[in-house]
mmCIF file of C-alpha atoms in Angstrom:
data_model
loop_
_atom_site.group_PDB
_atom_site.id
_atom_site.type_symbol
_atom_site.label_atom_id
_atom_site.label_comp_id
_atom_site.label_asym_id
_atom_site.label_seq_id
_atom_site.Cartn_x
_atom_site.Cartn_y
_atom_site.Cartn_z
ATOM 1 C CA UNK A 241 -14.037 -58.779 -61.684
ATOM 2 C CA UNK A 242 -10.749 -59.830 -63.117
ATOM 3 C CA UNK A 243 -12.068 -60.895 -66.767
ATOM 4 C CA UNK A 244 -8.702 -62.165 -67.820
ATOM 5 C CA UNK A 245 -8.575 -64.900 -64.214
ATOM 6 C CA UNK A 246 -9.763 -68.311 -64.110
ATOM 7 C CA UNK A 247 -10.217 -68.926 -61.397
ATOM 8 C CA UNK A 248 -13.049 -66.519 -59.848
ATOM 9 C CA UNK A 249 -13.453 -66.066 -56.277
ATOM 10 C CA UNK A 250 -17.200 -66.968 -55.953
ATOM 11 C CA UNK A 251 -19.198 -66.028 -52.827
ATOM 12 C CA UNK A 252 -22.455 -67.724 -52.451
ATOM 13 C CA UNK A 253 -25.098 -65.910 -50.396
ATOM 14 C CA UNK A 254 -27.934 -67.469 -49.443
ATOM 15 C CA UNK A 255 -26.730 -70.877 -49.423
ATOM 16 C CA UNK A 256 -29.585 -72.978 -49.435
ATOM 17 C CA UNK A 257 -30.582 -75.971 -51.588
ATOM 18 C CA UNK A 258 -30.519 -73.963 -55.089
ATOM 19 C CA UNK A 259 -26.966 -71.193 -53.985
ATOM 20 C CA UNK A 260 -25.648 -75.047 -52.633
ATOM 21 C CA UNK A 261 -26.838 -76.981 -56.149
ATOM 22 C CA UNK A 262 -24.749 -73.740 -57.991
ATOM 23 C CA UNK A 263 -22.080 -73.447 -56.238
ATOM 24 C CA UNK A 264 -21.232 -76.544 -55.632
ATOM 25 C CA UNK A 265 -20.357 -77.293 -59.576
ATOM 26 C CA UNK A 266 -18.858 -74.150 -59.793
ATOM 27 C CA UNK A 267 -16.213 -75.384 -57.258
ATOM 28 C CA UNK A 268 -15.610 -78.920 -58.858
ATOM 29 C CA UNK A 269 -15.653 -76.611 -61.782
ATOM 30 C CA UNK A 270 -12.155 -74.899 -60.160
ATOM 31 C CA UNK A 271 -13.129 -71.635 -58.811
ATOM 32 C CA UNK A 272 -12.444 -70.832 -54.942
ATOM 33 C CA UNK A 273 -16.341 -70.388 -53.158
ATOM 34 C CA UNK A 274 -16.905 -69.661 -50.076
ATOM 35 C CA UNK A 275 -21.493 -70.998 -49.197
ATOM 36 C CA UNK A 276 -23.156 -68.615 -47.260
ATOM 37 C CA UNK A 277 -26.201 -70.074 -45.040
ATOM 38 C CA UNK A 278 -26.850 -69.017 -41.518
ATOM 39 C CA UNK A 279 -28.513 -72.674 -41.417
ATOM 40 C CA UNK A 280 -25.652 -74.358 -38.772
ATOM 41 C CA UNK A 281 -26.375 -77.221 -39.151
ATOM 42 C CA UNK A 282 -26.007 -77.174 -43.260
ATOM 43 C CA UNK A 283 -22.467 -75.582 -42.511
ATOM 44 C CA UNK A 284 -21.277 -78.047 -40.125
ATOM 45 C CA UNK A 285 -22.445 -80.882 -42.276
ATOM 46 C CA UNK A 286 -20.548 -78.979 -45.416
ATOM 47 C CA UNK A 287 -17.756 -78.027 -43.117
ATOM 48 C CA UNK A 288 -18.387 -81.530 -41.466
ATOM 49 C CA UNK A 289 -17.819 -84.042 -44.767
ATOM 50 C CA UNK A 290 -18.550 -81.990 -47.259
ATOM 51 C CA UNK A 291 -21.303 -81.606 -49.564
ATOM 52 C CA UNK A 292 -23.009 -83.721 -50.791
ATOM 53 C CA UNK A 293 -24.989 -83.157 -53.858
ATOM 54 C CA UNK A 294 -27.220 -86.283 -56.095
ATOM 55 C CA UNK A 295 -27.902 -85.747 -59.391
ATOM 56 C CA UNK A 296 -29.995 -88.762 -61.934
ATOM 57 C CA UNK A 297 -30.381 -90.926 -58.639
ATOM 58 C CA UNK A 298 -26.387 -90.165 -57.755
ATOM 59 C CA UNK A 299 -24.527 -89.369 -54.668
ATOM 60 C CA UNK A 300 -21.362 -87.509 -54.880
ATOM 61 C CA UNK A 301 -18.729 -85.711 -52.588
ATOM 62 C CA UNK A 302 -17.964 -81.414 -52.985
ATOM 63 C CA UNK A 303 -15.636 -80.431 -50.828
ATOM 64 C CA UNK A 304 -16.346 -76.897 -50.171
ATOM 65 C CA UNK A 305 -15.791 -73.924 -47.748
ATOM 66 C CA UNK A 306 -18.705 -72.608 -46.223
ATOM 67 C CA UNK A 307 -19.614 -70.414 -43.174
ATOM 68 C CA UNK A 308 -23.075 -68.739 -41.939
ATOM 69 C CA UNK A 309 -22.374 -65.124 -41.768
ATOM 70 C CA UNK A 310 -20.195 -62.832 -44.175
ATOM 71 C CA UNK A 311 -17.596 -62.625 -40.879
ATOM 72 C CA UNK A 312 -16.810 -66.322 -41.026
ATOM 73 C CA UNK A 313 -15.278 -66.114 -44.172
ATOM 74 C CA UNK A 314 -11.423 -66.451 -44.287
ATOM 75 C CA UNK A 315 -10.178 -62.951 -44.808
ATOM 76 C CA UNK A 316 -7.543 -64.659 -47.103
ATOM 77 C CA UNK A 317 -9.990 -65.132 -49.146
ATOM 78 C CA UNK A 318 -10.087 -61.470 -50.171
ATOM 79 C CA UNK A 319 -12.924 -59.688 -51.533
ATOM 80 C CA UNK A 320 -15.180 -61.829 -54.615
ATOM 81 C CA UNK A 321 -14.716 -61.246 -58.164
ATOM 82 C CA UNK A 322 -18.670 -62.640 -58.148
ATOM 83 C CA UNK A 323 -21.120 -62.567 -54.876
ATOM 84 C CA UNK A 324 -23.954 -64.583 -56.050
ATOM 85 C CA UNK A 325 -27.317 -63.314 -53.785
ATOM 86 C CA UNK A 326 -29.482 -66.376 -53.376
ATOM 87 C CA UNK A 327 -31.378 -65.782 -50.525
ATOM 88 C CA UNK A 328 -35.153 -65.311 -48.777
ATOM 89 C CA UNK A 329 -37.029 -61.748 -50.760
ATOM 90 C CA UNK A 330 -38.109 -61.476 -47.473
ATOM 91 C CA UNK A 331 -34.489 -60.929 -46.174
ATOM 92 C CA UNK A 332 -32.507 -59.117 -48.439
ATOM 93 C CA UNK A 333 -31.492 -56.085 -47.902
ATOM 94 C CA UNK A 334 -30.342 -57.328 -44.332
ATOM 95 C CA UNK A 335 -28.103 -59.535 -45.385
ATOM 96 C CA UNK A 336 -26.875 -57.883 -48.050
ATOM 97 C CA UNK A 337 -26.058 -55.613 -45.833
ATOM 98 C CA UNK A 338 -23.831 -57.822 -43.061
ATOM 99 C CA UNK A 339 -22.164 -59.026 -46.768
ATOM 100 C CA UNK A 340 -20.814 -55.950 -48.036
ATOM 101 C CA UNK A 341 -17.515 -55.949 -46.592
ATOM 102 C CA UNK A 342 -16.709 -59.659 -49.098
ATOM 103 C CA UNK A 343 -17.288 -56.333 -51.573
ATOM 104 C CA UNK A 344 -14.671 -54.992 -53.532
ATOM 105 C CA UNK A 345 -13.724 -52.421 -56.532
ATOM 106 C CA UNK A 346 -14.005 -54.760 -58.945
ATOM 107 C CA UNK A 347 -17.170 -56.913 -57.656
ATOM 108 C CA UNK A 348 -20.538 -58.515 -59.261
ATOM 109 C CA UNK A 349 -22.457 -58.715 -57.610
ATOM 110 C CA UNK A 350 -25.607 -61.299 -58.855
ATOM 111 C CA UNK A 351 -29.095 -61.845 -58.472
ATOM 112 C CA UNK A 352 -30.833 -65.225 -58.988
ATOM 113 C CA UNK A 353 -33.712 -64.790 -57.195
ATOM 114 C CA UNK A 354 -37.188 -65.899 -56.992
ATOM 115 C CA UNK A 355 -39.432 -63.106 -57.167
ATOM 116 C CA UNK A 356 -39.898 -59.584 -58.771
ATOM 117 C CA UNK A 357 -38.140 -55.805 -56.392
ATOM 118 C CA UNK A 358 -35.126 -57.484 -54.918
ATOM 119 C CA UNK A 359 -32.513 -55.553 -57.834
ATOM 120 C CA UNK A 360 -34.085 -52.459 -56.659
ATOM 121 C CA UNK A 361 -33.736 -53.203 -52.591
ATOM 122 C CA UNK A 362 -29.425 -54.631 -54.033
ATOM 123 C CA UNK A 363 -29.349 -51.361 -56.306
ATOM 124 C CA UNK A 364 -29.806 -49.450 -53.134
ATOM 125 C CA UNK A 365 -27.096 -50.717 -50.888
ATOM 126 C CA UNK A 366 -24.142 -52.132 -53.171
ATOM 127 C CA UNK A 367 -25.367 -49.435 -56.489
ATOM 128 C CA UNK A 368 -26.376 -50.507 -59.499
ATOM 129 C CA UNK A 369 -22.971 -49.375 -61.776
ATOM 130 C CA UNK A 370 -22.292 -53.207 -59.852
ATOM 131 C CA UNK A 371 -25.679 -55.314 -60.584
ATOM 132 C CA UNK A 372 -26.367 -58.163 -62.467
ATOM 133 C CA UNK A 373 -29.857 -59.187 -63.043
ATOM 134 C CA UNK A 374 -30.486 -62.876 -63.543
ATOM 135 C CA UNK A 375 -33.146 -66.324 -63.364
ATOM 136 C CA UNK A 376 -32.371 -69.329 -62.798
ATOM 137 C CA UNK A 377 -34.757 -72.305 -63.899
ATOM 138 C CA UNK A 378 -32.027 -74.216 -61.650
ATOM 139 C CA UNK A 379 -33.188 -76.848 -59.004
ATOM 140 C CA UNK A 380 -31.725 -77.284 -55.865
ATOM 141 C CA UNK A 381 -34.054 -79.558 -53.574
ATOM 142 C CA UNK A 382 -32.421 -80.234 -49.840
ATOM 143 C CA UNK A 383 -32.865 -84.213 -48.614
ATOM 144 C CA UNK A 384 -30.651 -83.483 -45.500
ATOM 145 C CA UNK A 385 -28.590 -80.411 -43.462
ATOM 146 C CA UNK A 386 -25.594 -80.826 -46.539
ATOM 147 C CA UNK A 387 -26.982 -83.204 -49.119
ATOM 148 C CA UNK A 388 -28.869 -81.581 -52.377
ATOM 149 C CA UNK A 389 -31.262 -82.885 -54.653
ATOM 150 C CA UNK A 390 -28.988 -80.715 -58.020
ATOM 151 C CA UNK A 391 -30.846 -80.110 -60.986
ATOM 152 C CA UNK A 392 -28.484 -78.147 -62.971
ATOM 153 C CA UNK A 393 -28.577 -79.807 -65.468
ATOM 154 C CA UNK A 394 -30.338 -78.487 -69.702
ATOM 155 C CA UNK A 395 -31.334 -75.958 -66.953
ATOM 156 C CA UNK A 396 -31.777 -72.607 -68.256
ATOM 157 C CA UNK A 397 -29.543 -69.446 -66.460
ATOM 158 C CA UNK A 398 -30.576 -66.155 -68.198
ATOM 159 C CA UNK A 399 -28.141 -62.633 -66.716
ATOM 160 C CA UNK A 400 -28.083 -58.873 -68.161
ATOM 161 C CA UNK A 401 -27.441 -55.862 -67.123
ATOM 162 C CA UNK A 402 -30.648 -53.637 -65.916
ATOM 163 C CA UNK A 403 -31.122 -51.413 -68.325
ATOM 164 C CA UNK A 404 -30.872 -53.955 -71.914
ATOM 165 C CA UNK A 405 -28.013 -54.040 -72.766
ATOM 166 C CA UNK A 406 -24.932 -56.386 -73.314
ATOM 167 C CA UNK A 407 -22.011 -56.192 -71.309
ATOM 168 C CA UNK A 408 -17.978 -57.897 -71.028
ATOM 169 C CA UNK A 409 -19.163 -58.216 -67.435
ATOM 170 C CA UNK A 410 -22.752 -60.335 -68.440
ATOM 171 C CA UNK A 411 -20.064 -61.954 -71.232
ATOM 172 C CA UNK A 412 -17.500 -63.439 -68.592
ATOM 173 C CA UNK A 413 -19.900 -64.829 -65.662
ATOM 174 C CA UNK A 414 -21.666 -66.400 -68.536
ATOM 175 C CA UNK A 415 -18.730 -67.675 -69.348
ATOM 176 C CA UNK A 416 -17.613 -68.709 -66.299
ATOM 177 C CA UNK A 417 -21.509 -70.941 -65.775
ATOM 178 C CA UNK A 418 -21.179 -72.718 -68.877
ATOM 179 C CA UNK A 419 -18.136 -73.409 -69.427
ATOM 180 C CA UNK A 420 -18.909 -75.057 -64.768
ATOM 181 C CA UNK A 421 -21.721 -77.186 -66.642
ATOM 182 C CA UNK A 422 -24.868 -74.304 -65.761
ATOM 183 C CA UNK A 423 -26.049 -74.004 -69.052
ATOM 184 C CA UNK A 424 -26.859 -69.507 -68.735
ATOM 185 C CA UNK A 425 -26.951 -66.778 -71.755
ATOM 186 C CA UNK A 426 -27.073 -63.019 -71.675
ATOM 187 C CA UNK A 427 -29.952 -61.423 -72.729
ATOM 188 C CA UNK A 428 -30.322 -58.349 -73.295
ATOM 189 C CA UNK A 429 -34.176 -58.351 -71.885
ATOM 190 C CA UNK A 430 -33.709 -59.135 -68.967
ATOM 191 C CA UNK A 431 -36.617 -57.545 -67.114
ATOM 192 C CA UNK A 432 -38.950 -59.627 -69.447
ATOM 193 C CA UNK A 433 -36.830 -62.968 -68.864
ATOM 194 C CA UNK A 434 -36.849 -61.797 -64.291
ATOM 195 C CA UNK A 435 -41.222 -62.287 -65.284
ATOM 196 C CA UNK A 436 -40.483 -65.366 -67.561
ATOM 197 C CA UNK A 437 -39.432 -67.369 -64.627
ATOM 198 C CA UNK A 438 -42.468 -65.204 -62.530
ATOM 199 C CA UNK A 439 -44.317 -66.923 -64.772
ATOM 200 C CA UNK A 440 -42.149 -70.580 -63.788
ATOM 201 C CA UNK A 441 -43.145 -70.084 -60.293
ATOM 202 C CA UNK A 442 -46.660 -68.719 -60.201
ATOM 203 C CA UNK A 443 -47.888 -71.892 -62.108
ATOM 204 C CA UNK A 444 -46.078 -74.487 -59.396
ATOM 205 C CA UNK A 445 -44.819 -72.875 -55.918
ATOM 206 C CA UNK A 446 -48.288 -71.928 -54.706
ATOM 207 C CA UNK A 447 -50.562 -75.122 -55.362
ATOM 208 C CA UNK A 448 -47.188 -77.639 -54.566
ATOM 209 C CA UNK A 449 -46.614 -75.344 -50.865
ATOM 210 C CA UNK A 450 -50.829 -76.124 -50.549
ATOM 211 C CA UNK A 451 -51.194 -79.805 -51.506
ATOM 212 C CA UNK A 452 -47.770 -80.655 -49.788
ATOM 213 C CA UNK A 453 -47.139 -82.425 -53.730
ATOM 214 C CA UNK A 454 -43.324 -83.097 -55.252
ATOM 215 C CA UNK A 455 -43.106 -82.101 -58.981
ATOM 216 C CA UNK A 456 -43.993 -86.111 -59.746
ATOM 217 C CA UNK A 457 -47.579 -86.330 -57.892
ATOM 218 C CA UNK A 458 -47.998 -82.389 -58.425
ATOM 219 C CA UNK A 459 -48.552 -83.211 -62.449
ATOM 220 C CA UNK A 460 -50.966 -86.587 -62.192
ATOM 221 C CA UNK A 461 -53.429 -84.138 -60.535
ATOM 222 C CA UNK A 462 -55.036 -82.279 -64.229
ATOM 223 C CA UNK A 463 -57.034 -79.918 -61.138
ATOM 224 C CA UNK A 464 -53.824 -79.168 -59.971
ATOM 225 C CA UNK A 465 -53.063 -78.520 -63.798
ATOM 226 C CA UNK A 466 -56.187 -76.800 -64.616
ATOM 227 C CA UNK A 467 -55.102 -74.245 -61.356
ATOM 228 C CA UNK A 468 -51.445 -73.492 -62.391
ATOM 229 C CA UNK A 469 -52.441 -72.468 -65.599
ATOM 230 C CA UNK A 470 -55.168 -69.627 -64.551
ATOM 231 C CA UNK A 471 -53.045 -68.319 -62.288
ATOM 232 C CA UNK A 472 -50.188 -68.013 -65.542
ATOM 233 C CA UNK A 473 -53.456 -66.583 -67.277
ATOM 234 C CA UNK A 474 -53.256 -63.565 -64.794
ATOM 235 C CA UNK A 475 -50.076 -63.142 -64.392
ATOM 236 C CA UNK A 476 -49.485 -62.319 -67.779
ATOM 237 C CA UNK A 477 -52.550 -60.243 -68.377
ATOM 238 C CA UNK A 478 -50.458 -57.926 -65.723
ATOM 239 C CA UNK A 479 -46.956 -58.316 -67.985
ATOM 240 C CA UNK A 480 -48.483 -57.196 -71.003
ATOM 241 C CA UNK A 481 -50.251 -54.195 -69.205
ATOM 242 C CA UNK A 482 -47.397 -53.450 -67.548
ATOM 243 C CA UNK A 483 -45.578 -53.549 -71.663
ATOM 244 C CA UNK A 484 -42.949 -56.503 -71.275
ATOM 245 C CA UNK A 485 -41.835 -58.442 -73.491
ATOM 246 C CA UNK A 486 -41.743 -62.624 -72.842
ATOM 247 C CA UNK A 487 -40.529 -65.641 -74.007
ATOM 248 C CA UNK A 488 -43.265 -67.879 -72.491
ATOM 249 C CA UNK A 489 -46.125 -67.578 -75.262
ATOM 250 C CA UNK A 490 -49.282 -69.641 -73.938
ATOM 251 C CA UNK A 491 -49.709 -70.288 -69.900
ATOM 252 C CA UNK A 492 -49.764 -72.891 -70.405
ATOM 253 C CA UNK A 493 -46.221 -73.236 -71.491
ATOM 254 C CA UNK A 494 -44.910 -72.434 -67.619
ATOM 255 C CA UNK A 495 -46.567 -74.993 -66.227
ATOM 256 C CA UNK A 496 -45.015 -77.729 -68.875
ATOM 257 C CA UNK A 497 -41.316 -75.920 -68.155
ATOM 258 C CA UNK A 498 -41.663 -75.564 -63.788
ATOM 259 C CA UNK A 499 -41.091 -79.390 -63.775
ATOM 260 C CA UNK A 500 -39.031 -79.699 -66.603
ATOM 261 C CA UNK A 501 -36.541 -82.051 -66.666
ATOM 262 C CA UNK A 502 -36.500 -82.538 -62.657
ATOM 263 C CA UNK A 503 -36.922 -85.626 -60.621
ATOM 264 C CA UNK A 504 -40.356 -87.384 -59.897
ATOM 265 C CA UNK A 505 -39.506 -86.636 -55.600
ATOM 266 C CA UNK A 506 -38.434 -82.256 -56.173
ATOM 267 C CA UNK A 507 -39.974 -80.027 -54.402
ATOM 268 C CA UNK A 508 -40.674 -76.626 -55.441
ATOM 269 C CA UNK A 509 -38.400 -74.468 -52.972
ATOM 270 C CA UNK A 510 -42.026 -73.093 -51.238
ATOM 271 C CA UNK A 511 -42.739 -76.351 -49.604
ATOM 272 C CA UNK A 512 -39.849 -76.771 -48.849
ATOM 273 C CA UNK A 513 -40.039 -73.126 -46.940
ATOM 274 C CA UNK A 514 -43.212 -74.973 -45.713
ATOM 275 C CA UNK A 515 -42.127 -77.694 -44.620
ATOM 276 C CA UNK A 516 -39.758 -76.347 -41.928
ATOM 277 C CA UNK A 517 -42.299 -74.232 -40.864
ATOM 278 C CA UNK A 518 -40.731 -70.858 -42.496
ATOM 279 C CA UNK A 519 -42.357 -68.001 -44.118
ATOM 280 C CA UNK A 520 -42.311 -67.843 -48.350
ATOM 281 C CA UNK A 521 -41.633 -65.452 -51.064
ATOM 282 C CA UNK A 522 -45.448 -65.716 -51.886
ATOM 283 C CA UNK A 523 -45.374 -61.714 -51.248
ATOM 284 C CA UNK A 524 -42.892 -61.783 -54.329
ATOM 285 C CA UNK A 525 -44.197 -64.359 -56.252
ATOM 286 C CA UNK A 526 -48.122 -64.297 -56.457
ATOM 287 C CA UNK A 527 -48.377 -61.356 -54.940
ATOM 288 C CA UNK A 528 -46.231 -59.918 -56.634
ATOM 289 C CA UNK A 529 -48.450 -60.633 -59.236
ATOM 290 C CA UNK A 530 -52.010 -59.020 -57.071
ATOM 291 C CA UNK A 531 -49.887 -56.187 -56.459
ATOM 292 C CA UNK A 532 -48.884 -54.750 -60.423
ATOM 293 C CA UNK A 533 -52.811 -56.235 -61.613
ATOM 294 C CA UNK A 534 -54.085 -53.958 -58.380
ATOM 295 C CA UNK A 535 -51.633 -50.757 -60.128
ATOM 296 C CA UNK A 536 -53.373 -51.993 -63.852
ATOM 297 C CA UNK A 537 -56.181 -52.995 -62.817
ATOM 298 C CA UNK A 538 -56.206 -56.237 -63.871
ATOM 299 C CA UNK A 539 -58.019 -59.092 -62.091
ATOM 300 C CA UNK A 540 -56.436 -61.930 -60.665
ATOM 301 C CA UNK A 541 -58.812 -63.622 -58.098
ATOM 302 C CA UNK A 542 -56.852 -67.157 -58.718
ATOM 303 C CA UNK A 543 -53.821 -65.066 -57.614
ATOM 304 C CA UNK A 544 -55.593 -64.009 -53.973
ATOM 305 C CA UNK A 545 -57.305 -66.772 -53.577
ATOM 306 C CA UNK A 546 -53.006 -69.191 -53.394
ATOM 307 C CA UNK A 547 -51.864 -66.117 -52.007
ATOM 308 C CA UNK A 548 -54.559 -66.646 -48.777
ATOM 309 C CA UNK A 549 -53.940 -70.339 -48.585
ATOM 310 C CA UNK A 550 -49.788 -69.559 -48.369
ATOM 311 C CA UNK A 551 -50.759 -67.065 -45.487
ATOM 312 C CA UNK A 552 -53.911 -69.611 -43.414
ATOM 313 C CA UNK A 553 -51.033 -72.146 -43.664
ATOM 314 C CA UNK A 554 -47.327 -70.037 -43.046
ATOM 315 C CA UNK A 555 -50.513 -68.531 -39.960
ATOM 316 C CA UNK A 556 -51.178 -72.824 -38.910
ATOM 317 C CA UNK A 557 -47.229 -72.691 -38.331
ATOM 318 C CA UNK A 558 -47.000 -69.960 -36.489
ATOM 319 C CA UNK A 559 -49.875 -70.964 -34.855
ATOM 320 C CA UNK A 560 -49.326 -74.879 -33.613
ATOM 321 C CA UNK A 561 -44.813 -74.339 -33.076
ATOM 322 C CA UNK A 562 -46.267 -71.274 -30.582
ATOM 323 C CA UNK A 563 -48.598 -73.820 -29.046
ATOM 324 C CA UNK A 564 -46.069 -76.574 -28.905
ATOM 325 C CA UNK A 565 -44.562 -77.705 -25.055
ATOM 326 C CA UNK A 566 -41.612 -79.240 -24.698
ATOM 327 C CA UNK A 567 -41.964 -82.234 -23.373
ATOM 328 C CA UNK A 568 -40.228 -83.244 -19.211
ATOM 329 C CA UNK A 569 -37.807 -85.614 -19.928
ATOM 330 C CA UNK A 570 -37.634 -87.584 -15.982
#
């Protein structure tokens, strides 16, 4: 990355709702942003009419560059200064290998994905020297192709070096994000920050997917809150066994953080995946808690139950899709 340049080439790999929310405001800040999403309808909508961002109930249109793959990025644009990875966890390796053509000698690769384990996958492909880790509390919720609710205001993003150091490039990325209205801090404890975000995802993701409730309604059910706090309690016990330093002090804090500042109708990414009939990132969120808990001898029955429920819903959706017969039109 050229720290002196005011305008950066920023490519978002996996520009779903969250990627569009972030990419949209970075475009508005004057950067050359490419939104890469393999969903043809999403890309066509953005290309034809622009990206429509809804904030505080008001829509605005941002003219963006979009492509269904790295091959669709205009070669004239050249290599990225910053490549933001936001693909679903289970697509990380495939997506990154397909996008290596977008990398140059100075490209910084920043993962802002949910869950655990992406950094190791990315490092094996691009090298640890190119990689920054991060977590964001920014939200995005899909309304229609090319139309998203952008939960960017007052939502923190943390980035940092994997070794815990504070670097000039991390400071530069933070400065770019902050100038675009994305509240960003450089962390000297990014692995702990990743676990902090994991706790927030543990609190609401699976429960929203199971109940099919958006945030507003989810927070109206006391029993849901009790289950969420129990799941986070287990995850915090696992984090402590791993020797990690967390900024979240109490399990209920993760529950409160998850919905803070988001619109009533906002949906978790897990619920959005299920509504599209897609697989979720449950293995990298609640499933990661279960896996790490087993490693350290920590019991995680609530998270095990949430994983089982989501896996069951995924199975039922796939079974339903495979048994649907096309209607004959005469």
